[in-house]
Short mmCIF file of N, CA, C and O in Angstrom, two decimals:
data_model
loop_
_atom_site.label_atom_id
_atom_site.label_comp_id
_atom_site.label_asym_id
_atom_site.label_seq_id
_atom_site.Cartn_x
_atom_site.Cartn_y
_atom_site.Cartn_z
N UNK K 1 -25.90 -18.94 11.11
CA UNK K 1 -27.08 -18.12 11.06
C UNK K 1 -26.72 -16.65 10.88
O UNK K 1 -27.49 -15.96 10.21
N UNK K 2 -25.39 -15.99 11.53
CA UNK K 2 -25.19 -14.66 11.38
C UNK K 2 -24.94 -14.57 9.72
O UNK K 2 -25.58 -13.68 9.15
N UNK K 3 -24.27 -15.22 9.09
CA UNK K 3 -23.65 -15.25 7.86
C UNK K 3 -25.17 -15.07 7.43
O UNK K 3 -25.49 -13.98 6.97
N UNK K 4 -25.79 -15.72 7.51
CA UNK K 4 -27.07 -15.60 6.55
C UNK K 4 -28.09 -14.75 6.62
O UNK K 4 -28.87 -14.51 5.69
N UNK K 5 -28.12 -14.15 7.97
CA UNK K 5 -28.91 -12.98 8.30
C UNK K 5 -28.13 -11.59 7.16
O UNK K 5 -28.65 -10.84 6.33
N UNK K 6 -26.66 -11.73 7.66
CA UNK K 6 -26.15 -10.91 7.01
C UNK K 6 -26.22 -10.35 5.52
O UNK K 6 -26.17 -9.18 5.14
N UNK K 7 -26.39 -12.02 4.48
CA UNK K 7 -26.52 -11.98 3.17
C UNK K 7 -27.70 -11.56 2.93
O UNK K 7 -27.99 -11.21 1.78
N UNK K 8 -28.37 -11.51 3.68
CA UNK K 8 -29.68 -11.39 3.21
C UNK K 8 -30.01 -9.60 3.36
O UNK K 8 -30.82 -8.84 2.83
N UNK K 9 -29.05 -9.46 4.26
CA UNK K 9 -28.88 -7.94 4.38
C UNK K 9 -28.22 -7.47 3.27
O UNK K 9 -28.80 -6.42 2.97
N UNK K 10 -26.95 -7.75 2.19
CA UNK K 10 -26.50 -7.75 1.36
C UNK K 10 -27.23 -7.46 0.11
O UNK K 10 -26.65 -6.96 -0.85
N UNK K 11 -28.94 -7.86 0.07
CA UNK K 11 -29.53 -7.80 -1.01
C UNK K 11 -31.05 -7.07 -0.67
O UNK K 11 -31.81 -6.54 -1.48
N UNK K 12 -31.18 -7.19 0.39
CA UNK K 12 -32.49 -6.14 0.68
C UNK K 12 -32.90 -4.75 1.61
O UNK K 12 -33.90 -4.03 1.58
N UNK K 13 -31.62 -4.70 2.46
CA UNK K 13 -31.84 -3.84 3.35
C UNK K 13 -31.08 -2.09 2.64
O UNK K 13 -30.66 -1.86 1.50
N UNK K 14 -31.14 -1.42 3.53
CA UNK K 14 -30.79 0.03 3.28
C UNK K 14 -29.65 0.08 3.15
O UNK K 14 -28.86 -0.60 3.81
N UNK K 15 -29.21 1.17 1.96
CA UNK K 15 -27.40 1.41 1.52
C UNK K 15 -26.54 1.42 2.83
O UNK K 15 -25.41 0.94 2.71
N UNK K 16 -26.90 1.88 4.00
CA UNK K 16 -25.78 1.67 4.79
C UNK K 16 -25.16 0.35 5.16
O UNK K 16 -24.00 -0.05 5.04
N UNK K 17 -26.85 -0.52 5.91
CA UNK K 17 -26.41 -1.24 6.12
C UNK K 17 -26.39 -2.67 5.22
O UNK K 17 -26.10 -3.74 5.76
N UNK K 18 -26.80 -2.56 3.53
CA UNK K 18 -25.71 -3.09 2.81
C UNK K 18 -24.58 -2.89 2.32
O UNK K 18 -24.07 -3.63 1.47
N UNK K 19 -24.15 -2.06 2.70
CA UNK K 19 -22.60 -1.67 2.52
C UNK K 19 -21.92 -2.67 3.92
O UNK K 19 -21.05 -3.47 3.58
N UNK K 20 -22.14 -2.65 4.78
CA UNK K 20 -21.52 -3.28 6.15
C UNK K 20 -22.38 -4.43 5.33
O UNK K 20 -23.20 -3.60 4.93
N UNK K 21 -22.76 -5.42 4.88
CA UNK K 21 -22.97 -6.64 5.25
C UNK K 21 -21.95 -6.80 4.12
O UNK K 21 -21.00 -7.52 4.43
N UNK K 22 -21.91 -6.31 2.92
CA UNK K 22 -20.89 -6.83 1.89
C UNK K 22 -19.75 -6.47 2.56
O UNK K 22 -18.83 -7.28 2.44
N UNK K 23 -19.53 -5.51 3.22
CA UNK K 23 -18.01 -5.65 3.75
C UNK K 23 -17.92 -7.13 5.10
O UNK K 23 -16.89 -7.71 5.41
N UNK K 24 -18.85 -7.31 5.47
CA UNK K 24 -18.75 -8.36 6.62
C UNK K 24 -18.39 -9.58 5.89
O UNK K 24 -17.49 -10.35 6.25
N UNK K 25 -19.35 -9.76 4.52
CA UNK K 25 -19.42 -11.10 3.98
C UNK K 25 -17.75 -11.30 3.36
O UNK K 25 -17.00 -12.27 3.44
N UNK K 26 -17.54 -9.85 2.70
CA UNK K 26 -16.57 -10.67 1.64
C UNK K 26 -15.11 -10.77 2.58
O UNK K 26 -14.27 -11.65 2.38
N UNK K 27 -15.03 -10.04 3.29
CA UNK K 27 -13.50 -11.05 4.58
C UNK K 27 -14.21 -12.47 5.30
O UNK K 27 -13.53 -13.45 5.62
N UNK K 28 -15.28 -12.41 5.44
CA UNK K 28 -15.25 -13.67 6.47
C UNK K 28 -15.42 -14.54 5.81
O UNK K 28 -15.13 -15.61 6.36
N UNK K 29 -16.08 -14.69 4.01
CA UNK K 29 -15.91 -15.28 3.34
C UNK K 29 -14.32 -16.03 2.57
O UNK K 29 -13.93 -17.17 2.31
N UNK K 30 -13.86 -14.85 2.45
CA UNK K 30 -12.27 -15.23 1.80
C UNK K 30 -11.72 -15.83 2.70
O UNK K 30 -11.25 -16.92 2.35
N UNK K 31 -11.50 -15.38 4.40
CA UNK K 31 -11.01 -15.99 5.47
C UNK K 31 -10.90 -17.34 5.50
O UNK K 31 -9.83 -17.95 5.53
N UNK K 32 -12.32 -17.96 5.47
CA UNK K 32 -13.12 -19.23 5.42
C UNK K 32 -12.92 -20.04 4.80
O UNK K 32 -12.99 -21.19 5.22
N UNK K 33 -12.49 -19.64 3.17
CA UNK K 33 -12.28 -20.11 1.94
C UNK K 33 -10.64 -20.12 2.34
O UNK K 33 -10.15 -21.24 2.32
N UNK K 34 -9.91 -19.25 2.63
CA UNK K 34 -8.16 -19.66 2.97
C UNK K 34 -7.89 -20.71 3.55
O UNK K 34 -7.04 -21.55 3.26
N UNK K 35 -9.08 -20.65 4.89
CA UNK K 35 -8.69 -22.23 5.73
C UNK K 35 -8.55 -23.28 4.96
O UNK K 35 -7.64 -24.10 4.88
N UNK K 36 -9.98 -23.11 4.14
CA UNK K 36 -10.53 -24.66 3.26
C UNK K 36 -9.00 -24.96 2.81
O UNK K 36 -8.19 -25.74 3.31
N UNK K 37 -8.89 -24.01 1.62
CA UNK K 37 -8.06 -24.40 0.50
C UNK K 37 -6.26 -24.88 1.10
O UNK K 37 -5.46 -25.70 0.64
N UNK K 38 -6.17 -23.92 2.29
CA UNK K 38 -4.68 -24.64 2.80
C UNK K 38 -4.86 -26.13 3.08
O UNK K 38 -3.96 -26.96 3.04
N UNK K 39 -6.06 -26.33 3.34
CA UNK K 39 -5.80 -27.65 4.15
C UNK K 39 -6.19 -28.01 5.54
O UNK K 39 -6.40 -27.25 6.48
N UNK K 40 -6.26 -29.48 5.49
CA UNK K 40 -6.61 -29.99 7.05
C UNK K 40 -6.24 -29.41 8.15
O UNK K 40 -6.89 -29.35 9.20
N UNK K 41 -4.60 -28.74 7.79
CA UNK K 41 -3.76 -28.37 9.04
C UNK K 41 -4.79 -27.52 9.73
O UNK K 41 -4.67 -27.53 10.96
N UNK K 42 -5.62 -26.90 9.35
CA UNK K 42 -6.10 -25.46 9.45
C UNK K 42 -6.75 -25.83 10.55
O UNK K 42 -6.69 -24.99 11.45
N UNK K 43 -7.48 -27.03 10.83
CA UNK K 43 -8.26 -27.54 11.69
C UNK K 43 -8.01 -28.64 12.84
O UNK K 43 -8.71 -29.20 13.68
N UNK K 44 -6.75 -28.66 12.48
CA UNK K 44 -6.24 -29.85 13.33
C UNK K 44 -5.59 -29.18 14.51
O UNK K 44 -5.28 -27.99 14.62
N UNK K 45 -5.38 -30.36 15.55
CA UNK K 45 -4.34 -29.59 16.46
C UNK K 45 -2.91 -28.95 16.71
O UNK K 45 -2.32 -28.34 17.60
N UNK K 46 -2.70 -29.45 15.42
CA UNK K 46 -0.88 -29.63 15.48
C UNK K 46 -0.46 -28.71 13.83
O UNK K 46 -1.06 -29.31 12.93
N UNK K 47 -0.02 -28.05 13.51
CA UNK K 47 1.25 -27.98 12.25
C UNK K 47 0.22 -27.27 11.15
O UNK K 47 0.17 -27.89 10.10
N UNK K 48 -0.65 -26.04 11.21
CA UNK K 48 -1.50 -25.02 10.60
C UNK K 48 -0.03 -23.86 10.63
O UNK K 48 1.00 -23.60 11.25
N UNK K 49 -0.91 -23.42 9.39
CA UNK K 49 0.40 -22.72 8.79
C UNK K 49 0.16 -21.01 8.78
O UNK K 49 0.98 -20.10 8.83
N UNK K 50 -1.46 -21.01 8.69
CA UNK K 50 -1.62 -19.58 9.04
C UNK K 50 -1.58 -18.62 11.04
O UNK K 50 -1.91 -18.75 12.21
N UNK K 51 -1.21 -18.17 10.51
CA UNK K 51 -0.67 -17.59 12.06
C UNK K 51 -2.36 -17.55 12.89
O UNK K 51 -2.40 -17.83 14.09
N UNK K 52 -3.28 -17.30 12.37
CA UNK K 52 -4.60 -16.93 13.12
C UNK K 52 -4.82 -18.92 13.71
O UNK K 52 -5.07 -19.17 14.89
N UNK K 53 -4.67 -20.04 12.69
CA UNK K 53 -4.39 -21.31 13.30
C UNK K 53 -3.36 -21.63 13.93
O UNK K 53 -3.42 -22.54 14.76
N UNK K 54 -1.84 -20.78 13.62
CA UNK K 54 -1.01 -20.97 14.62
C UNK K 54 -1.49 -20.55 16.17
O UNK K 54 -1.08 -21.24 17.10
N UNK K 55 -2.23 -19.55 16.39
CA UNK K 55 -2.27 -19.01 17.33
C UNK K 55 -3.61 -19.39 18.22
O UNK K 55 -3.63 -19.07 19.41
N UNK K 56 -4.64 -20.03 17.67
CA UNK K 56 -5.69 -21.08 18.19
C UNK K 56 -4.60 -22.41 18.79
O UNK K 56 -4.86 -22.78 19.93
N UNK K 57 -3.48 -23.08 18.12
CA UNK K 57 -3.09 -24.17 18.58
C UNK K 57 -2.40 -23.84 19.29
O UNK K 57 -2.23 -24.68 20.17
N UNK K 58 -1.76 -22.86 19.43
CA UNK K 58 -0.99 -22.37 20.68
C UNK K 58 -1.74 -21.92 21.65
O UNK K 58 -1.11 -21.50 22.62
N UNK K 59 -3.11 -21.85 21.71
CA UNK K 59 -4.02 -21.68 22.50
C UNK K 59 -4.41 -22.67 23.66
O UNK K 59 -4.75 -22.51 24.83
N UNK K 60 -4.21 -23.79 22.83
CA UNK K 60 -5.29 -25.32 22.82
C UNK K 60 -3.77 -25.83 23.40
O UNK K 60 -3.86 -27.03 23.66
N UNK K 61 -2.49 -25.34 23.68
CA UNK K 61 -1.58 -26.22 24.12
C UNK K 61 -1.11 -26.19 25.93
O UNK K 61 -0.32 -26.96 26.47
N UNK K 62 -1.74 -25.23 26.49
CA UNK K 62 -1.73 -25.46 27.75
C UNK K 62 -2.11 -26.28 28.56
O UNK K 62 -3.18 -26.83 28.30
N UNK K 63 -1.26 -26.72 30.04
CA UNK K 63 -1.89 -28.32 30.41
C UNK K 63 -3.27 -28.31 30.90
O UNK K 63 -3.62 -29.35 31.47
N UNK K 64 -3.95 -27.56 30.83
CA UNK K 64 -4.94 -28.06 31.11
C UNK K 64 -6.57 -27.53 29.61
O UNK K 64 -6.92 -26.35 29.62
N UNK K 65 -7.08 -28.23 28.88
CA UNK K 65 -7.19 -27.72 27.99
C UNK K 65 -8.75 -27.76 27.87
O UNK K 65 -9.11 -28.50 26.96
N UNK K 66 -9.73 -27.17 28.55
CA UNK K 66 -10.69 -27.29 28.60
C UNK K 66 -11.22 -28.33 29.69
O UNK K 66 -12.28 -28.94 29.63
N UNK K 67 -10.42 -28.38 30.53
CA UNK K 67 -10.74 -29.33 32.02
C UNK K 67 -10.07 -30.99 31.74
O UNK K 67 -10.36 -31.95 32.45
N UNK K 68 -9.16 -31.06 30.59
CA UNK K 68 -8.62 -32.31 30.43
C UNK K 68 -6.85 -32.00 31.14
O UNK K 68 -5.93 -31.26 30.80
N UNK K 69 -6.99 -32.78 31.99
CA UNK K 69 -5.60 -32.61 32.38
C UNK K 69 -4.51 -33.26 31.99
O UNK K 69 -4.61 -34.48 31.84
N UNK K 70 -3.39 -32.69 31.79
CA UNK K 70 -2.12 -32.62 30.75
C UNK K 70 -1.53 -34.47 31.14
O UNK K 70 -0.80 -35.11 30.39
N UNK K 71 -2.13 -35.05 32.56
CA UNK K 71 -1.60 -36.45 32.37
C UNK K 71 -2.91 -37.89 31.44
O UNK K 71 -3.11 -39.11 31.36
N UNK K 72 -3.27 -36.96 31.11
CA UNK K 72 -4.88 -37.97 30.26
C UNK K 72 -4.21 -38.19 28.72
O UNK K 72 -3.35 -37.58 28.08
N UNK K 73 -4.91 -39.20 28.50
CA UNK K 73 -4.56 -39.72 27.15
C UNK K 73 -4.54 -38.56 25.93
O UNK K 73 -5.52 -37.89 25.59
N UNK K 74 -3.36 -38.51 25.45
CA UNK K 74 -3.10 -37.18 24.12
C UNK K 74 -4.02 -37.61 23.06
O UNK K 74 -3.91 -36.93 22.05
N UNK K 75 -4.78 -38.43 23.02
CA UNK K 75 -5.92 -38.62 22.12
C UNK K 75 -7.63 -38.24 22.57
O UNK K 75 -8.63 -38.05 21.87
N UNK K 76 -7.45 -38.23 23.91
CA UNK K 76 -8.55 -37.40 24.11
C UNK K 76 -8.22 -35.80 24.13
O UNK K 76 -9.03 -34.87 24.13
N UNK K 77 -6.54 -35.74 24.14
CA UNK K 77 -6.64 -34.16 24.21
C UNK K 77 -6.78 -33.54 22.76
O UNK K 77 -6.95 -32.37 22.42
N UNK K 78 -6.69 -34.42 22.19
CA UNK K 78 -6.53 -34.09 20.47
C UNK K 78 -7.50 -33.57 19.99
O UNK K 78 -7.55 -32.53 19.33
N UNK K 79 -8.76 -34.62 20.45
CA UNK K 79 -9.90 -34.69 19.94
C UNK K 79 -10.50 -33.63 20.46
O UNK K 79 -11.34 -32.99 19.83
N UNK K 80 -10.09 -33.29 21.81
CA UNK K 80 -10.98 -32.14 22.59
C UNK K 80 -10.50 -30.92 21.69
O UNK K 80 -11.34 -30.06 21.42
N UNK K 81 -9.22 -30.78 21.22
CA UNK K 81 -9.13 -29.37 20.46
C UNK K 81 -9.72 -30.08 18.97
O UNK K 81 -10.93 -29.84 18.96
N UNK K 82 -9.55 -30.45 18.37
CA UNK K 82 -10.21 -30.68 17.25
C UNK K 82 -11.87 -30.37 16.94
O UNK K 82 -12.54 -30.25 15.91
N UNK K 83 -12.20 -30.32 18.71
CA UNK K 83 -13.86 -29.96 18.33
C UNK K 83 -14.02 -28.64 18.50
O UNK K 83 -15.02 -27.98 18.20
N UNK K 84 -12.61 -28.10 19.16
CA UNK K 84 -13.03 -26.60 19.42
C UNK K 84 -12.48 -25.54 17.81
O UNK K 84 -13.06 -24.48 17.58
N UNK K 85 -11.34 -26.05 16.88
CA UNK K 85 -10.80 -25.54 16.23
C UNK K 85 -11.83 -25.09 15.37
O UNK K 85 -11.87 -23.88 15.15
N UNK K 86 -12.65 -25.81 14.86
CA UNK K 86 -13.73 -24.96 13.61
C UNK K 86 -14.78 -23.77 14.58
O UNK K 86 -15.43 -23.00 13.88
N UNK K 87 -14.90 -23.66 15.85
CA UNK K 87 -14.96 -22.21 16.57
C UNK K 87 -14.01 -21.40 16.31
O UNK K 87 -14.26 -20.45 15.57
N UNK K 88 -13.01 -21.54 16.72
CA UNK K 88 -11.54 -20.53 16.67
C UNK K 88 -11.69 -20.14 15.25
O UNK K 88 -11.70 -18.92 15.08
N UNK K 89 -11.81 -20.82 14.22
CA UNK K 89 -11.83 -20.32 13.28
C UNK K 89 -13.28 -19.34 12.49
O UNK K 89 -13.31 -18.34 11.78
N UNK K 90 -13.88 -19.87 12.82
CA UNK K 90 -15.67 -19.03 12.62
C UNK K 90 -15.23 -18.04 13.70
O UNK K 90 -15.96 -17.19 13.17
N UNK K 91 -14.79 -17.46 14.59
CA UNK K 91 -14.25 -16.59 15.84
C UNK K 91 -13.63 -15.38 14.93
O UNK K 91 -13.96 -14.19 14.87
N UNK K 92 -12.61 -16.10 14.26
CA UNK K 92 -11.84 -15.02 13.52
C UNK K 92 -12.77 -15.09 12.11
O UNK K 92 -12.08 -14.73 11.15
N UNK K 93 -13.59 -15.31 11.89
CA UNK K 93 -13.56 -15.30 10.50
C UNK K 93 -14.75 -13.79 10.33
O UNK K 93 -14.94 -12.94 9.47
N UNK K 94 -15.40 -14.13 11.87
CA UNK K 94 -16.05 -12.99 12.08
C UNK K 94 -15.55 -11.76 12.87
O UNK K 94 -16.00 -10.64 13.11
N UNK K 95 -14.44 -12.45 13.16
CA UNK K 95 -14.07 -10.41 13.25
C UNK K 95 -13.29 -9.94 12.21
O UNK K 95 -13.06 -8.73 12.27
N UNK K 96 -12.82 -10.55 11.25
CA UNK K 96 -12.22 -10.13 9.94
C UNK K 96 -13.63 -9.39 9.13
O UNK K 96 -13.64 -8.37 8.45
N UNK K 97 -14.56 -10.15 9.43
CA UNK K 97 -15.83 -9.92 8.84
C UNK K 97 -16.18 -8.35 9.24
O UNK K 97 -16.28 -7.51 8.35
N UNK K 98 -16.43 -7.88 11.15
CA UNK K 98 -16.75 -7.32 11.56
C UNK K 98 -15.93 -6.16 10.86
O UNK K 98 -16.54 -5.28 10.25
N UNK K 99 -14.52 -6.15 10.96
CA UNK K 99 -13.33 -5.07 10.92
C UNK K 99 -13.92 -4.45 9.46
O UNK K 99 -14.11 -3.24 9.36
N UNK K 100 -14.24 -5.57 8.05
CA UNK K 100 -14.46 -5.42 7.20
C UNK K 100 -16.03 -4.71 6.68
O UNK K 100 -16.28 -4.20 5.59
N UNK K 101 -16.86 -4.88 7.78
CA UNK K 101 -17.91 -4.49 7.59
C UNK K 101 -18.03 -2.92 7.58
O UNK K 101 -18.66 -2.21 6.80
N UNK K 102 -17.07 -2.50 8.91
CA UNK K 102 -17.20 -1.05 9.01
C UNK K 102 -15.60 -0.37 8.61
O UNK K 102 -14.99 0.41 9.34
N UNK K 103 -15.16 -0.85 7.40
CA UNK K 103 -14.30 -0.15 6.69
C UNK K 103 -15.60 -0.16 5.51
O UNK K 103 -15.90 0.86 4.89
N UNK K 104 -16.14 -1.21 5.38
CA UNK K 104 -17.08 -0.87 4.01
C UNK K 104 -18.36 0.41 4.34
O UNK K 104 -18.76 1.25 3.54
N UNK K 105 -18.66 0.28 5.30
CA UNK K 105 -19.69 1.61 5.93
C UNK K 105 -18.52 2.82 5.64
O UNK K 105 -18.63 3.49 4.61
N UNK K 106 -17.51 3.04 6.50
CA UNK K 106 -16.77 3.86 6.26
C UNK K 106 -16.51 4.67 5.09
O UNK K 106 -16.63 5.89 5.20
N UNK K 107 -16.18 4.20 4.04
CA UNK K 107 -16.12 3.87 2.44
C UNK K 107 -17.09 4.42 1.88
O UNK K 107 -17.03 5.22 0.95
N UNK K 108 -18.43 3.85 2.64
CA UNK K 108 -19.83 4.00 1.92
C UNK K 108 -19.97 5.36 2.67
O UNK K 108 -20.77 6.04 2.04
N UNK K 109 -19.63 5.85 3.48
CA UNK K 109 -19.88 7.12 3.93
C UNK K 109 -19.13 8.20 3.26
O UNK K 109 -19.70 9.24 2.94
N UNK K 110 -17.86 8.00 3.03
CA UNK K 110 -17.36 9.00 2.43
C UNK K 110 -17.35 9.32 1.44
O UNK K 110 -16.62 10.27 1.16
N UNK K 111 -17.97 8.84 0.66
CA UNK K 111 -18.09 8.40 -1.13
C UNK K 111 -19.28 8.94 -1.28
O UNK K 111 -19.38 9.58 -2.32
N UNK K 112 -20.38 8.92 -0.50
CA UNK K 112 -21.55 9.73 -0.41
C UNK K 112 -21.80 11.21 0.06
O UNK K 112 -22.73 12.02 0.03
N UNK K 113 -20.15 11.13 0.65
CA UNK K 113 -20.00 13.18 0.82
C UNK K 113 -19.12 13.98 -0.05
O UNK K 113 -18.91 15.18 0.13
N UNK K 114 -18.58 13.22 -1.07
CA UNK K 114 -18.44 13.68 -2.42
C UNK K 114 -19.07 13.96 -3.70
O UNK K 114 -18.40 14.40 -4.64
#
């Protein structure tokens, strides 16, 4: 729903704050689109290759992982990070978004005092 509030800011709202939604959209978009295109790993629990999924599964590897404790079946622990990984990733995809939004305000500000 933020993504779409946002686009929609992208095409009707005031120069500032379409400048911040195209800067929000186009990192959290590319972000999003990196996961896709690497691959499953991106989402799985184990063997993601980008450091922002390295660092969700190194998240998800402590013994106790959302109240499943480290002697319970490794297939319920699997599954329990597997439902959390497409968060971790929408997590970062929006603060790449955020960071990107107000370098594009930024941008849009200084370009307008020239």
């Amino acid at each position: 729903m933020l993504l779409n509030a946002i686009a929609i800011d992208a095409f009707v709202a005031s120069p500032r704050r379409r400048s911040f939604a195209i800067g929000f959209l186009l990192p959290s978009l590319v972000y999003l689109g990196t996961t896709i295109a690497v691959g499953s790993t991106e989402y799985a629990a184990r063997g993601g290759i980008l450091p922002t999924t390295e660092l969700l599964q190194y998240m998800l590897r402590p013994a106790y992982v959302f109240g499943i404790s480290p002697e319970s079946d490794s297939a319920l622990r699997q599954a329990n990070a597997l439902s959390v990984m497409p968060l971790g990733q929408l997590f970062f995809a929006c603060v790449f978004g955020y960071l990107g939004g107000w370098y594009a305000r930024l941008a849009s500000r200084s370009s307008d005092a020239k």
